[in-house]
Coordinates of C-alpha atoms in Angstrom, one line a residue:
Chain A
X97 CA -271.5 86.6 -73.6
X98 CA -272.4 89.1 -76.2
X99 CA -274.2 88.3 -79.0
X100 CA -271.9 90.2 -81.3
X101 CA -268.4 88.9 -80.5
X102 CA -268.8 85.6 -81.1
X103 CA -268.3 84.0 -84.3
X104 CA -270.6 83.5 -86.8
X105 CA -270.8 79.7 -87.5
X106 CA -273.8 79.4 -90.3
X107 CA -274.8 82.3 -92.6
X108 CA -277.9 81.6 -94.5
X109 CA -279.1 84.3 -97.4
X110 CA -282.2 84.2 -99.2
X111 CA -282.0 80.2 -99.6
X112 CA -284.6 79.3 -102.4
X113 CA -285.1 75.7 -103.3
X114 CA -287.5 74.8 -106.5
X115 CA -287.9 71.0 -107.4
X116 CA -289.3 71.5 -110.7
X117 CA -292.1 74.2 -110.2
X118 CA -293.0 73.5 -106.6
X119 CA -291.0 75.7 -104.3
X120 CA -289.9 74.2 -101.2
X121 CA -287.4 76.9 -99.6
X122 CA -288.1 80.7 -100.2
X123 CA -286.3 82.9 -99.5
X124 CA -284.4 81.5 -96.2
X125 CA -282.4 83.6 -94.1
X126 CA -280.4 83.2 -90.4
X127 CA -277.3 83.1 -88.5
X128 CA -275.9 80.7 -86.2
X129 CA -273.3 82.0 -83.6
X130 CA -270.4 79.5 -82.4
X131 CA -271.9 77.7 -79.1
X132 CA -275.5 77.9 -80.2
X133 CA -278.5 75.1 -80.5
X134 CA -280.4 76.5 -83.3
X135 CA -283.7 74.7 -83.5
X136 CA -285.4 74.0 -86.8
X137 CA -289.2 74.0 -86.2
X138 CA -292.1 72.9 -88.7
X139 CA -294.8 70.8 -89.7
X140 CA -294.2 67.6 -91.7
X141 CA -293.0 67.9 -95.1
X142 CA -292.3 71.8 -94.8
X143 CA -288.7 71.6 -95.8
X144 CA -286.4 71.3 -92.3
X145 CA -284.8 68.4 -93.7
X146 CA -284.5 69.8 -97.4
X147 CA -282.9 72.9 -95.5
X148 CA -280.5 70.2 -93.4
X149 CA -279.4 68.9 -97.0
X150 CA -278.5 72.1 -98.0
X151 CA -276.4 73.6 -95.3
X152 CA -274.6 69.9 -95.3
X153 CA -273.9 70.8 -99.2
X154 CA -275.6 67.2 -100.3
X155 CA -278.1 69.8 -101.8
X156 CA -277.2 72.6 -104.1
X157 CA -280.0 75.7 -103.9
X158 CA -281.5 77.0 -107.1
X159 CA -280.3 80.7 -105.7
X160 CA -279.1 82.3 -102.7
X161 CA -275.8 81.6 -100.3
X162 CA -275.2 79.9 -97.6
X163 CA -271.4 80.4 -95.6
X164 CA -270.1 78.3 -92.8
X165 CA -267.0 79.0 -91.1
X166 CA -267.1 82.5 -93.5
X167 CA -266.4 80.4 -96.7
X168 CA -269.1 80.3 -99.2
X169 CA -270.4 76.4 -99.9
X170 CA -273.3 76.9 -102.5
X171 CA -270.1 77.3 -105.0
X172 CA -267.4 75.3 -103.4
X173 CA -265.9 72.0 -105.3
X174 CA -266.3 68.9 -103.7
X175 CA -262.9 68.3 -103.1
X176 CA -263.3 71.5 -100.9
X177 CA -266.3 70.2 -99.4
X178 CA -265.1 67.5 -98.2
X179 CA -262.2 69.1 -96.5
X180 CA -265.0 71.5 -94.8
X181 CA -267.1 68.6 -93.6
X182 CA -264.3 67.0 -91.9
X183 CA -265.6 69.8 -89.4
X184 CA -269.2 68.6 -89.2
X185 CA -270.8 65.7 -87.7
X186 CA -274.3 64.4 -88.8
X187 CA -276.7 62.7 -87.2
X188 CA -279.7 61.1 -89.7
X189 CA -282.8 60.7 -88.7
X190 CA -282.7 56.8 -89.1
X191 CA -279.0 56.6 -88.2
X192 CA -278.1 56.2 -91.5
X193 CA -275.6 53.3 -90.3
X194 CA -273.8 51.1 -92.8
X195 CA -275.4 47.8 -92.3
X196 CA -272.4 45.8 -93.5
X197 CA -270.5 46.9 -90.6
X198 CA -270.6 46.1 -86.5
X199 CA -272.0 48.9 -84.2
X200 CA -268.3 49.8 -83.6
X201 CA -266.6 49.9 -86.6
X202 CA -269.7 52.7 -87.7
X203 CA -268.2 55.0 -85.0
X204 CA -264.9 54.1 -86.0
X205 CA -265.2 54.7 -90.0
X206 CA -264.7 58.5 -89.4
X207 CA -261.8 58.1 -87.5
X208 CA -260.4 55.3 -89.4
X209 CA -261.0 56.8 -92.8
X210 CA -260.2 60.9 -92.1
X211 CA -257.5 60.3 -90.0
X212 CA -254.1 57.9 -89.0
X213 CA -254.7 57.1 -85.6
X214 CA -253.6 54.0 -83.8
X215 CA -256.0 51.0 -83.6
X216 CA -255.6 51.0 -79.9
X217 CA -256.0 54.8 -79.9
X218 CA -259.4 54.3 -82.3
X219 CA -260.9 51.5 -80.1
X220 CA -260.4 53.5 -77.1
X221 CA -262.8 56.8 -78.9
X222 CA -264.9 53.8 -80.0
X223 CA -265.8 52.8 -76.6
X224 CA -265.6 56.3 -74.8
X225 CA -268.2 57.4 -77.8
X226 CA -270.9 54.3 -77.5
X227 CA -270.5 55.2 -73.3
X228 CA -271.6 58.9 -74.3
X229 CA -274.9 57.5 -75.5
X230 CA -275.4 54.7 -73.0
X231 CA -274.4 51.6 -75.2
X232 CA -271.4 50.4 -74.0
X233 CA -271.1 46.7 -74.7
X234 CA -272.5 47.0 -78.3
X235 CA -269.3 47.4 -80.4
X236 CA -269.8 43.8 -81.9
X237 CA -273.6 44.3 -83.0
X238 CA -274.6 44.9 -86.5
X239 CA -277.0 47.8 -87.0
X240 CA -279.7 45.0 -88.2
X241 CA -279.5 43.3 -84.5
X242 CA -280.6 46.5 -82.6
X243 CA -283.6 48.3 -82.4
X244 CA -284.3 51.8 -84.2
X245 CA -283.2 54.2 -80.9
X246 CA -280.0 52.3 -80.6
X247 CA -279.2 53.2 -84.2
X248 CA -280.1 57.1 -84.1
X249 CA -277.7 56.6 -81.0
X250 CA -275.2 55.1 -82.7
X251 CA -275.5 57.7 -85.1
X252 CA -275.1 60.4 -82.9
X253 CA -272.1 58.8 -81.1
X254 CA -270.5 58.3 -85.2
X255 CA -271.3 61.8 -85.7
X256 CA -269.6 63.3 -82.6
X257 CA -266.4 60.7 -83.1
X258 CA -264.1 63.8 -84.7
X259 CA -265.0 65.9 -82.0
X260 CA -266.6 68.1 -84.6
X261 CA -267.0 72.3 -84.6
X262 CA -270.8 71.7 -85.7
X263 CA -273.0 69.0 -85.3
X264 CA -276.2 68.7 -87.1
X265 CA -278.9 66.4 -86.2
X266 CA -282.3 65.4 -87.8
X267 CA -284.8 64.4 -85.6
X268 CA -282.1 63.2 -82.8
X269 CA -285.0 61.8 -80.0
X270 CA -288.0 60.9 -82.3
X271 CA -289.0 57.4 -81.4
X272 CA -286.7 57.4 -78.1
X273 CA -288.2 57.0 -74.4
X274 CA -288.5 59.7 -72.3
X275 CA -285.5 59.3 -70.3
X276 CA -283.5 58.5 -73.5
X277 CA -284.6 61.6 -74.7
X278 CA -283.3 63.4 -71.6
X279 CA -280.3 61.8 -72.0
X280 CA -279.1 63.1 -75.5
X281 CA -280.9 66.9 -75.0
X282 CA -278.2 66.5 -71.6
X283 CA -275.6 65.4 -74.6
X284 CA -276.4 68.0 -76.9
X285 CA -276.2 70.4 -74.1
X286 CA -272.9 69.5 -72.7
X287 CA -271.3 69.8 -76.2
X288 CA -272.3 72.9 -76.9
X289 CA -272.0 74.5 -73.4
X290 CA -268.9 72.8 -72.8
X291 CA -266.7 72.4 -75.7
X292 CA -268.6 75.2 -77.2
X293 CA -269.8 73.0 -80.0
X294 CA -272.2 74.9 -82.3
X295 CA -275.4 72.4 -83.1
X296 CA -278.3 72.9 -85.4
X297 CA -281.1 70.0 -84.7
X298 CA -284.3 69.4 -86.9
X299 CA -287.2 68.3 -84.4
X300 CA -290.8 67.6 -83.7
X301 CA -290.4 67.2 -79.8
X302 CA -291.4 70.8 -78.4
X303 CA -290.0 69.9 -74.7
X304 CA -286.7 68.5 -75.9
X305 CA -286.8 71.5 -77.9
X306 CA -287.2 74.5 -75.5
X307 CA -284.9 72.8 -73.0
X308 CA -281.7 72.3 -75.4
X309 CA -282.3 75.3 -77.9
X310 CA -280.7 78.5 -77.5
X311 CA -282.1 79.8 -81.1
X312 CA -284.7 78.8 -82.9
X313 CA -286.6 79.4 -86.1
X314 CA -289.6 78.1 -87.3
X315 CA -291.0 77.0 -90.9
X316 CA -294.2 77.7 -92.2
X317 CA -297.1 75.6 -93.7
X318 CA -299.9 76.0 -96.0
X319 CA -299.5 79.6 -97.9
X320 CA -296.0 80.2 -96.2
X321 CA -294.7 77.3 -97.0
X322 CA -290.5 77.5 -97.3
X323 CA -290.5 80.8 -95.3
X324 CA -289.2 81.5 -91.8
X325 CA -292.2 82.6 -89.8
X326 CA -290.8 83.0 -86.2
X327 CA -286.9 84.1 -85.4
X328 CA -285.5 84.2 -82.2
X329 CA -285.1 83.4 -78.5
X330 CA -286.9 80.2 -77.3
X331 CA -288.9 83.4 -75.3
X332 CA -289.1 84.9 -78.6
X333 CA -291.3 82.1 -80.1
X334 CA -293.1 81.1 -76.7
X335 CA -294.5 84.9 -77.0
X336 CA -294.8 85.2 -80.7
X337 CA -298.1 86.8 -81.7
X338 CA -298.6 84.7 -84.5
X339 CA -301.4 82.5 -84.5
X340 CA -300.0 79.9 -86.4
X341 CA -296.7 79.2 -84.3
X342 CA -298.7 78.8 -81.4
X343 CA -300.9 76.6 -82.9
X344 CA -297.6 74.6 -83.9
X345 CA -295.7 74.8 -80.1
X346 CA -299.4 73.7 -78.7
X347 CA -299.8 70.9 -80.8
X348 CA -303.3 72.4 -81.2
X349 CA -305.1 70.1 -83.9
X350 CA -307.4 73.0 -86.2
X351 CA -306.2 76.5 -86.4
X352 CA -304.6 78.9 -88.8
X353 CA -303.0 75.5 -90.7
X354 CA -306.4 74.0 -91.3
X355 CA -307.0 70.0 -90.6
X356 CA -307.7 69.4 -94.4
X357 CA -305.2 70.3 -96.9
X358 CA -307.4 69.6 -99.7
X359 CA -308.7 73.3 -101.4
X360 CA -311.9 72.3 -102.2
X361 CA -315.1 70.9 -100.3
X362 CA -314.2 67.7 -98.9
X363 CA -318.1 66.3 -99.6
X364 CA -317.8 67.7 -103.7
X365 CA -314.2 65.4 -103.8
X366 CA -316.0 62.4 -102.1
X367 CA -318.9 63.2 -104.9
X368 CA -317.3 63.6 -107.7
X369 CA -319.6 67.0 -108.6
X370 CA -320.7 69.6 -108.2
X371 CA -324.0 69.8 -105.8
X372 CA -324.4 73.5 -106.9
X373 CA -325.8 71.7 -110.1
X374 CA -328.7 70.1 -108.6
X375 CA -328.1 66.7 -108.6
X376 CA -330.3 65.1 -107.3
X377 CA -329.2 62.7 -104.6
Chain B
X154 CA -277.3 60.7 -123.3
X155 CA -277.3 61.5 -119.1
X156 CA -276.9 57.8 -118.6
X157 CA -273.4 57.7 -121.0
X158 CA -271.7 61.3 -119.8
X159 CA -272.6 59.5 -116.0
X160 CA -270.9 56.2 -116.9
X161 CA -267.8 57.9 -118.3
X162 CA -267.9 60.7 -115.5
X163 CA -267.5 57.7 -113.1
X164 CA -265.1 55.8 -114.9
X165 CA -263.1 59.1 -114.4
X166 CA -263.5 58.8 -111.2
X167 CA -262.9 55.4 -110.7
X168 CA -259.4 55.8 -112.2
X169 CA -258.7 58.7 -110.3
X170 CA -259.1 57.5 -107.0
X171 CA -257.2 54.2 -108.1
X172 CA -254.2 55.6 -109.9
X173 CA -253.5 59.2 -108.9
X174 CA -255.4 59.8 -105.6
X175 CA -252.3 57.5 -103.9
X176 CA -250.1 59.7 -105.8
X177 CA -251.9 62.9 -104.2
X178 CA -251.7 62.2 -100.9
X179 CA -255.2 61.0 -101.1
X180 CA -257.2 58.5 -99.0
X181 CA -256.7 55.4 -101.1
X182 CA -258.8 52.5 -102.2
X183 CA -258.7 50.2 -99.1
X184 CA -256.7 47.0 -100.2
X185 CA -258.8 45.1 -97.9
X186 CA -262.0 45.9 -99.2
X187 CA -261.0 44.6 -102.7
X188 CA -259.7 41.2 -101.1
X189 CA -263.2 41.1 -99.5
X190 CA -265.0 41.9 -103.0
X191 CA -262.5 39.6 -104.6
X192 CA -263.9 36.6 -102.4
X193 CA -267.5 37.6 -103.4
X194 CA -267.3 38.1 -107.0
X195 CA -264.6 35.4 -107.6
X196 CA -263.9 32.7 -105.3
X197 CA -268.0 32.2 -104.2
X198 CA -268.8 32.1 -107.7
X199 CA -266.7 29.4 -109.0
X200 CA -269.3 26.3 -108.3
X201 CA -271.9 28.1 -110.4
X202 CA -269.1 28.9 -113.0
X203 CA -267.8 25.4 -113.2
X204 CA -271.5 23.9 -113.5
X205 CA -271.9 26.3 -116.3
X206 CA -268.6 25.4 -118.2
X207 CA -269.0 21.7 -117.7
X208 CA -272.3 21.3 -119.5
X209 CA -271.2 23.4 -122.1
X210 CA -268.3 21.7 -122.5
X211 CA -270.0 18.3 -122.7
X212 CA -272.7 20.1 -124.7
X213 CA -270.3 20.8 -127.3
X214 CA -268.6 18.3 -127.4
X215 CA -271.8 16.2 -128.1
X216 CA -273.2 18.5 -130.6
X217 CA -269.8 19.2 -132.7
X218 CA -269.4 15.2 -132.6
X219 CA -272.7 14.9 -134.6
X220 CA -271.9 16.8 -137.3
X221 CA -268.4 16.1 -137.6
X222 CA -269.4 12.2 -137.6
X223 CA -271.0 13.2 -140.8
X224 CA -268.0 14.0 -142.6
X225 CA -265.5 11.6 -140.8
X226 CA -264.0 14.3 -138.9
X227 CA -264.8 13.4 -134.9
X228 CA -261.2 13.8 -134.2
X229 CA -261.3 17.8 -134.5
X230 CA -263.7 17.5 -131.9
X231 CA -261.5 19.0 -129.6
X232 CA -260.2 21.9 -131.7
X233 CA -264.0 22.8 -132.1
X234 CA -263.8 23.4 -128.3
X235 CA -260.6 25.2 -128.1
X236 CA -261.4 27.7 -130.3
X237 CA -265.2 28.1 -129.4
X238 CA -264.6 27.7 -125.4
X239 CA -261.5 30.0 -125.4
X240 CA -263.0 33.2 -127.5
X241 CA -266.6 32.8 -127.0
X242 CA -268.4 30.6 -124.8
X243 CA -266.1 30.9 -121.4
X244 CA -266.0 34.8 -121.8
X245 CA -269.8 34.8 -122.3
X246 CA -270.8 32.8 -120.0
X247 CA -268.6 33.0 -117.5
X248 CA -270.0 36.8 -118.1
X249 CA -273.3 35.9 -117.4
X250 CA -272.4 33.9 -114.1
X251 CA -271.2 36.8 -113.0
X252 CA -274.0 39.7 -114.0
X253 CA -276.8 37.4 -111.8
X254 CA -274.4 36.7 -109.1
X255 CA -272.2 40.4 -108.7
X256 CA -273.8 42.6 -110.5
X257 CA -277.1 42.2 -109.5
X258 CA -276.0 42.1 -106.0
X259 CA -273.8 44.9 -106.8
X260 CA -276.7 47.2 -107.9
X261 CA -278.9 45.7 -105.0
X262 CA -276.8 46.3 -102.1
X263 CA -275.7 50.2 -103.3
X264 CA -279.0 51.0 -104.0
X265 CA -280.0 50.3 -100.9
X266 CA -277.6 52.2 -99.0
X267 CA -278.2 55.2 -101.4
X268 CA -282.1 54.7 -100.2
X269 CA -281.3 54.4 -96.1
X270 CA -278.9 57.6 -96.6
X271 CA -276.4 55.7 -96.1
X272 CA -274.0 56.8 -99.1
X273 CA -274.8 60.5 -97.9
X274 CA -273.7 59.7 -95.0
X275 CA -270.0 58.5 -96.1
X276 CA -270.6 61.9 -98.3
X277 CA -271.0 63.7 -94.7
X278 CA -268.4 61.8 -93.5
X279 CA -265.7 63.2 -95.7
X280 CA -265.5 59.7 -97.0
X281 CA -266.4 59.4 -101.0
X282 CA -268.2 56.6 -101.7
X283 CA -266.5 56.4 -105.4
X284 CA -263.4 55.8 -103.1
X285 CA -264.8 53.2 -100.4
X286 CA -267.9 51.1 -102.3
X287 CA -267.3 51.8 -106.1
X288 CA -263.7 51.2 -106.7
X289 CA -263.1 48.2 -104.8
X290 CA -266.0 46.3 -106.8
X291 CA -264.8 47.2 -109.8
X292 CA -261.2 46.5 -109.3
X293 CA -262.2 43.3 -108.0
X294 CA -264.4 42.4 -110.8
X295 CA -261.8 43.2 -113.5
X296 CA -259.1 41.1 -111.6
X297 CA -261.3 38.1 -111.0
X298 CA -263.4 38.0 -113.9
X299 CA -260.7 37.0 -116.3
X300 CA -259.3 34.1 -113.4
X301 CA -263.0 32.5 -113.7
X302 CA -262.5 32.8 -117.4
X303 CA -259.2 30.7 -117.2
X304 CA -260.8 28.4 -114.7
X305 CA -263.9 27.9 -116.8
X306 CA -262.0 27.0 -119.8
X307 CA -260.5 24.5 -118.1
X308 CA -263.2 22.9 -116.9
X309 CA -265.1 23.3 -120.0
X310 CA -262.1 20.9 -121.9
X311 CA -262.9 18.5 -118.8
X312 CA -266.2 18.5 -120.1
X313 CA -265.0 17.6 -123.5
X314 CA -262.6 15.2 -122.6
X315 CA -265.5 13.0 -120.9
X316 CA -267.2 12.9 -124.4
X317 CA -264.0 12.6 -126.4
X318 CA -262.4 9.6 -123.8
X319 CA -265.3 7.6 -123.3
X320 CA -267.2 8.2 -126.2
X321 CA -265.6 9.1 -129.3
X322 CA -262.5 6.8 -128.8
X323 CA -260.1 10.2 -128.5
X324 CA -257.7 9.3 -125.9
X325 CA -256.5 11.8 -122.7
X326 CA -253.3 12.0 -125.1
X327 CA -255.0 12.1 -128.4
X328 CA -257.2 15.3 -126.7
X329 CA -254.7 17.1 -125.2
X330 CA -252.0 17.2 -128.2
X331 CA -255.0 18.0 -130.5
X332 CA -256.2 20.8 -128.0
X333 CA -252.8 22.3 -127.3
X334 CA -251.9 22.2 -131.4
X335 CA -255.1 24.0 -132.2
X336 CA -254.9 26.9 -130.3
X337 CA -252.9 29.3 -130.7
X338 CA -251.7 32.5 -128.3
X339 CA -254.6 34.7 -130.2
X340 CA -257.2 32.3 -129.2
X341 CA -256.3 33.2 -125.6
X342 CA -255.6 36.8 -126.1
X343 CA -258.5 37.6 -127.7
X344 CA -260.6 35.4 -124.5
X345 CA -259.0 37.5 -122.6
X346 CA -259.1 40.4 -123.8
X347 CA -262.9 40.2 -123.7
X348 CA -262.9 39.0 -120.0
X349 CA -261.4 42.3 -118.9
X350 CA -263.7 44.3 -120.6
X351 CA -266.7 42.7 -119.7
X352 CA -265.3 43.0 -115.8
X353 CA -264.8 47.0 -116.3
X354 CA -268.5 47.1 -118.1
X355 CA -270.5 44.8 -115.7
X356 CA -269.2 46.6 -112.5
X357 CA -269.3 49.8 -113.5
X358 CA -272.6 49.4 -115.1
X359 CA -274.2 47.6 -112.1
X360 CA -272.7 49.9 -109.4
X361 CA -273.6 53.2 -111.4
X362 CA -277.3 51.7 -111.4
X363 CA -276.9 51.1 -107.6
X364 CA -276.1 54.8 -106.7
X365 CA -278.8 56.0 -109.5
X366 CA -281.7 54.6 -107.1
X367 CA -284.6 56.7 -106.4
X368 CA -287.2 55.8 -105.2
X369 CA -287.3 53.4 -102.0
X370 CA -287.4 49.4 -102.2
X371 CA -289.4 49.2 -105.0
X372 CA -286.8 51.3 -107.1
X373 CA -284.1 49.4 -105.6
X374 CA -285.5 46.5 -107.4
X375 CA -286.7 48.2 -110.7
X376 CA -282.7 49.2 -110.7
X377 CA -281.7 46.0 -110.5
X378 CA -283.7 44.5 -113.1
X379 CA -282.6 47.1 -115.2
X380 CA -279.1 46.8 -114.5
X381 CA -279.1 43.3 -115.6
X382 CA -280.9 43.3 -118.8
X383 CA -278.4 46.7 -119.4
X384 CA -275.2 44.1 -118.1
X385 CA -276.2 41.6 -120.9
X386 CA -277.0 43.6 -124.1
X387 CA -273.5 45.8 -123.3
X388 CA -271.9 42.4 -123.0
X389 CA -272.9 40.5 -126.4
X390 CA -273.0 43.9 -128.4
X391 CA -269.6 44.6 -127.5
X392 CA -268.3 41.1 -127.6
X393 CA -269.3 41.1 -131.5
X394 CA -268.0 44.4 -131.4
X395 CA -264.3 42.5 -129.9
X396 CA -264.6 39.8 -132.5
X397 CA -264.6 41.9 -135.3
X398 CA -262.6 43.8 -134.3
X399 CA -259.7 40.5 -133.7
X400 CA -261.3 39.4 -136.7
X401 CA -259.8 42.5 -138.8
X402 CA -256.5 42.2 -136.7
X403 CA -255.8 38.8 -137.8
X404 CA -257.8 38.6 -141.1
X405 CA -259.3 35.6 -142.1
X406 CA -257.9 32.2 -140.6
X407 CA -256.4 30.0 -143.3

């Protein structure tokens, strides 16, 4: 497949985020073609999940636009929103279940609520859903009686319930065994390869990362914070020549982002002065 | 200034999704969900409501006694407690019953969900949480707070009676022609009145608290506190603001 025939899913243009006078996203920009993983890569706190909101629309940016499906969203009503997200699924990073309901009627809410399908017709998804993720036999549960990796599972299998164009996932395998893991990367996989299913996940897990992602870009820390430092092909990024993505796919501790965060001489914080001044000690 | 254009922004809402949304073609407000609100804020609370009118009832009865004994007058006993229990005191308390019961949990149990992500995820979902969590709580509160009004002015006269039959010499008769001749239609209009108004305040108050948490489980419970004290100052200013306004309406009682 060519990269310039297919359709163009996600649009992102100079994205800039400001929460009061600390920037979080500047100056973000990317496509997502229809049938891609794109990957969203970066240390803790550097704004993947800020980035998530905003694509979802739960965020409004302070400038810049962002398209899916070709229509603008930065500007869109809610009512228009809403009918736009009834082509998205998302999957929170702490399954974001509502705890007043059982295991199945979560997976069921979307269908029950968007759509007038037939009880026997919405039990049926219910069950074919939970099997996708490996927890048949669940449906009666409440989110408080299982453990955290059967919620983001249920999460996943409540985001995918409408069949949707575009799945987004925060963090879909943090805190999940290894062969759980496997498991929804083969998931992730099948949607978009099969049912060409266009998915943009937020993770930490460089395997699970490199084996599902057919994009990926990659947020910086420290000075370029809220930029896009590495674009491309999971090839792209495994060769990039900068220092401080490869420090980030290594999980190399010290580096370009330094250990300490702190500016100034960690033994003049712990002292309280300044031992330029001859204090004597 | 924010905290008003929200609540009326809300109430906008609120209405919208309950009377024109059906209209549209719209999702509507899920008629099960308010029967299951209904339950909570009404039929679980009437102990606690019944408790709380019978000692007032008795209360009053035993304090109006006192100083009517002083002037001869124990027999208006229970026209003291019509008029006191049907405008004020049921409404009031009844009010109260139902802020540290609903409301609080109202504000509790949405802030929460707004801190686990949960509300954005109905917002992801296409689902608008106005629609699903907000309306059916306040549609439930407005129908049932007003029914534990009625209820708690019964049981409040129940209170009264004990005093009045076994220890002021007023018969059951005696009590119920003198309760029945002193109150008239406004008495209960105006009781009522105030019953559905303090419904529409305390849930839409409490649940607009809920979805303004920020701030994890600690401002889940700062919210909460708030939402309460907020609850009970709206509820007695604007009840005096009611009973002026009745008391212009019907001038003076003669």
């Amino acid at each position: 497949m060519s990269e310039n025939n297919r359709e163009t899913v996600i649009e992102v243009r100079d994205l800039v985020r400001k929460f009061g006078s600390r920037t979080v996203l500047n100056g973000i920009s990317f496509t997502v073609e229809r049938g891609d993983t794109m990957i969203i890569m970066g240390g803790s706190g550097c704004g993947k999940s800020t980035l998530l909101r905003h694509i979802i629309g739960s965020l409004r940016p302070t400038s810049g636009s962002i398209k899916i499906f070709g229509e603008e969203t930065t500007t869109m009503s809610e009512e228009q929103m809403e009918k736009l997200r009834l082509r998205f699924g998302m999957n929170f990073q702490f399954g974001a279940l509502l705890q007043s309901l059982t295991v199945g009627e979560n997976v069921a809410l979307p269908l029950i609520e968007n759509s007038k399908v037939d009880p026997a017709i919405v039990d049926l998804v219910v069950k074919m859903k939970l099997e996708l993720v490996g927890l048949t036999g669940f449906e009666n549960l409440k989110p408080a009686e299982i453990s955290g990796g059967m919620r983001k599972r249920v999460g996943l299998a409540r985001a995918v319930a409408l069949d949707p164009e575009l799945l987004f996932s925060d963090e879909p395998t943090s805190g999940l065994d290894p062969i759980m893991t496997a498991v929804i990367d083969q998931l992730t996989m099948d949607l978009t390869q099969k049912l060409h299913m266009t998915a943009v996940v937020v993770t930490h897990d460089m395997a699970s990362a490199f084996r599902i992602g057919t994009k990926m870009i990659v947020l910086g820390a420290g000075k370029r914070a809220g930029t896009i430092i590495a674009h491309g092909t999971p090839d792209d990024i495994k060769n990039s020549p900068d220092p401080e993505v490869q420090q980030f796919i290594r999980g190399e501790p010290d580096g370009p982002v330094p250990l300490k965060l702190a500016p100034e001489d960690y033994i003049d914080r712990l002292l309280g002065h300044d031992r330029d001044k001859g204090v004597s000690y | 200034m924010v905290a008003l254009r929200q609540f009326l922004t809300l109430n906008a809402q609120i209405l919208y999704w309950t009377f024109v949304a059906p209209f549209a073609g719209k999702p509507t407000v899920r008629i099960d969900a308010i029967f299951q609100q209904m339950v909570r804020i009404g039929v679980q609370a009437v102990p606690m409501a019944a408790l709380t009118s019978l000692s007032i009832g008795l209360t009053l009865a035993m304090q109006g006694s006192h100083e009517l004994a002083r002037m001869g007058a124990t027999s208006y006993v229970p026209d003291l407690l019509s008029i006191t229990l049907l405008r004020e005191l049921a409404p009031l308390l009844t009010g109260v019953v139902v802020i540290g019961r609903s409301g609080s949990a109202i504000t509790a149990e949405l802030g929460t969900m707004k801190v686990s992500e949960e509300i954005e995820a109905l917002e992801v979902m296409s689902i608008n949480p106005i629609r699903f969590l907000v309306a059916p709580r306040v549609i439930a509160m407005i129908i049932m707070l007003p029914c534990l009004v009625v209820f708690s002015n019964y049981i409040g006269f129940v209170g009264g009676w004990l005093i009045c039959n076994f220890a002021l010499d007023i018969n059951t008769t005696a009590y119920i022609m003198r309760l029945v001749e002193s109150a008239d239609m406004m008495d209960l209009i105006s009781g009522m009145t105030k019953s559905f108004v303090f419904g529409w305040l305390i849930s839409v108050i409490s649940c607009q608290s809920g979805l303004g948490v920020t701030g994890g489980a600690e401002g889940v419970g700062r919210s909460t506190t708030k939402s309460v004290v907020l609850c009970i100052l709206v509820m007695l200013v604007v009840n005096a603001i009611l009973t002026g306004m009745f008391f212009i309406i019907e001038g003076p009682k003669g």
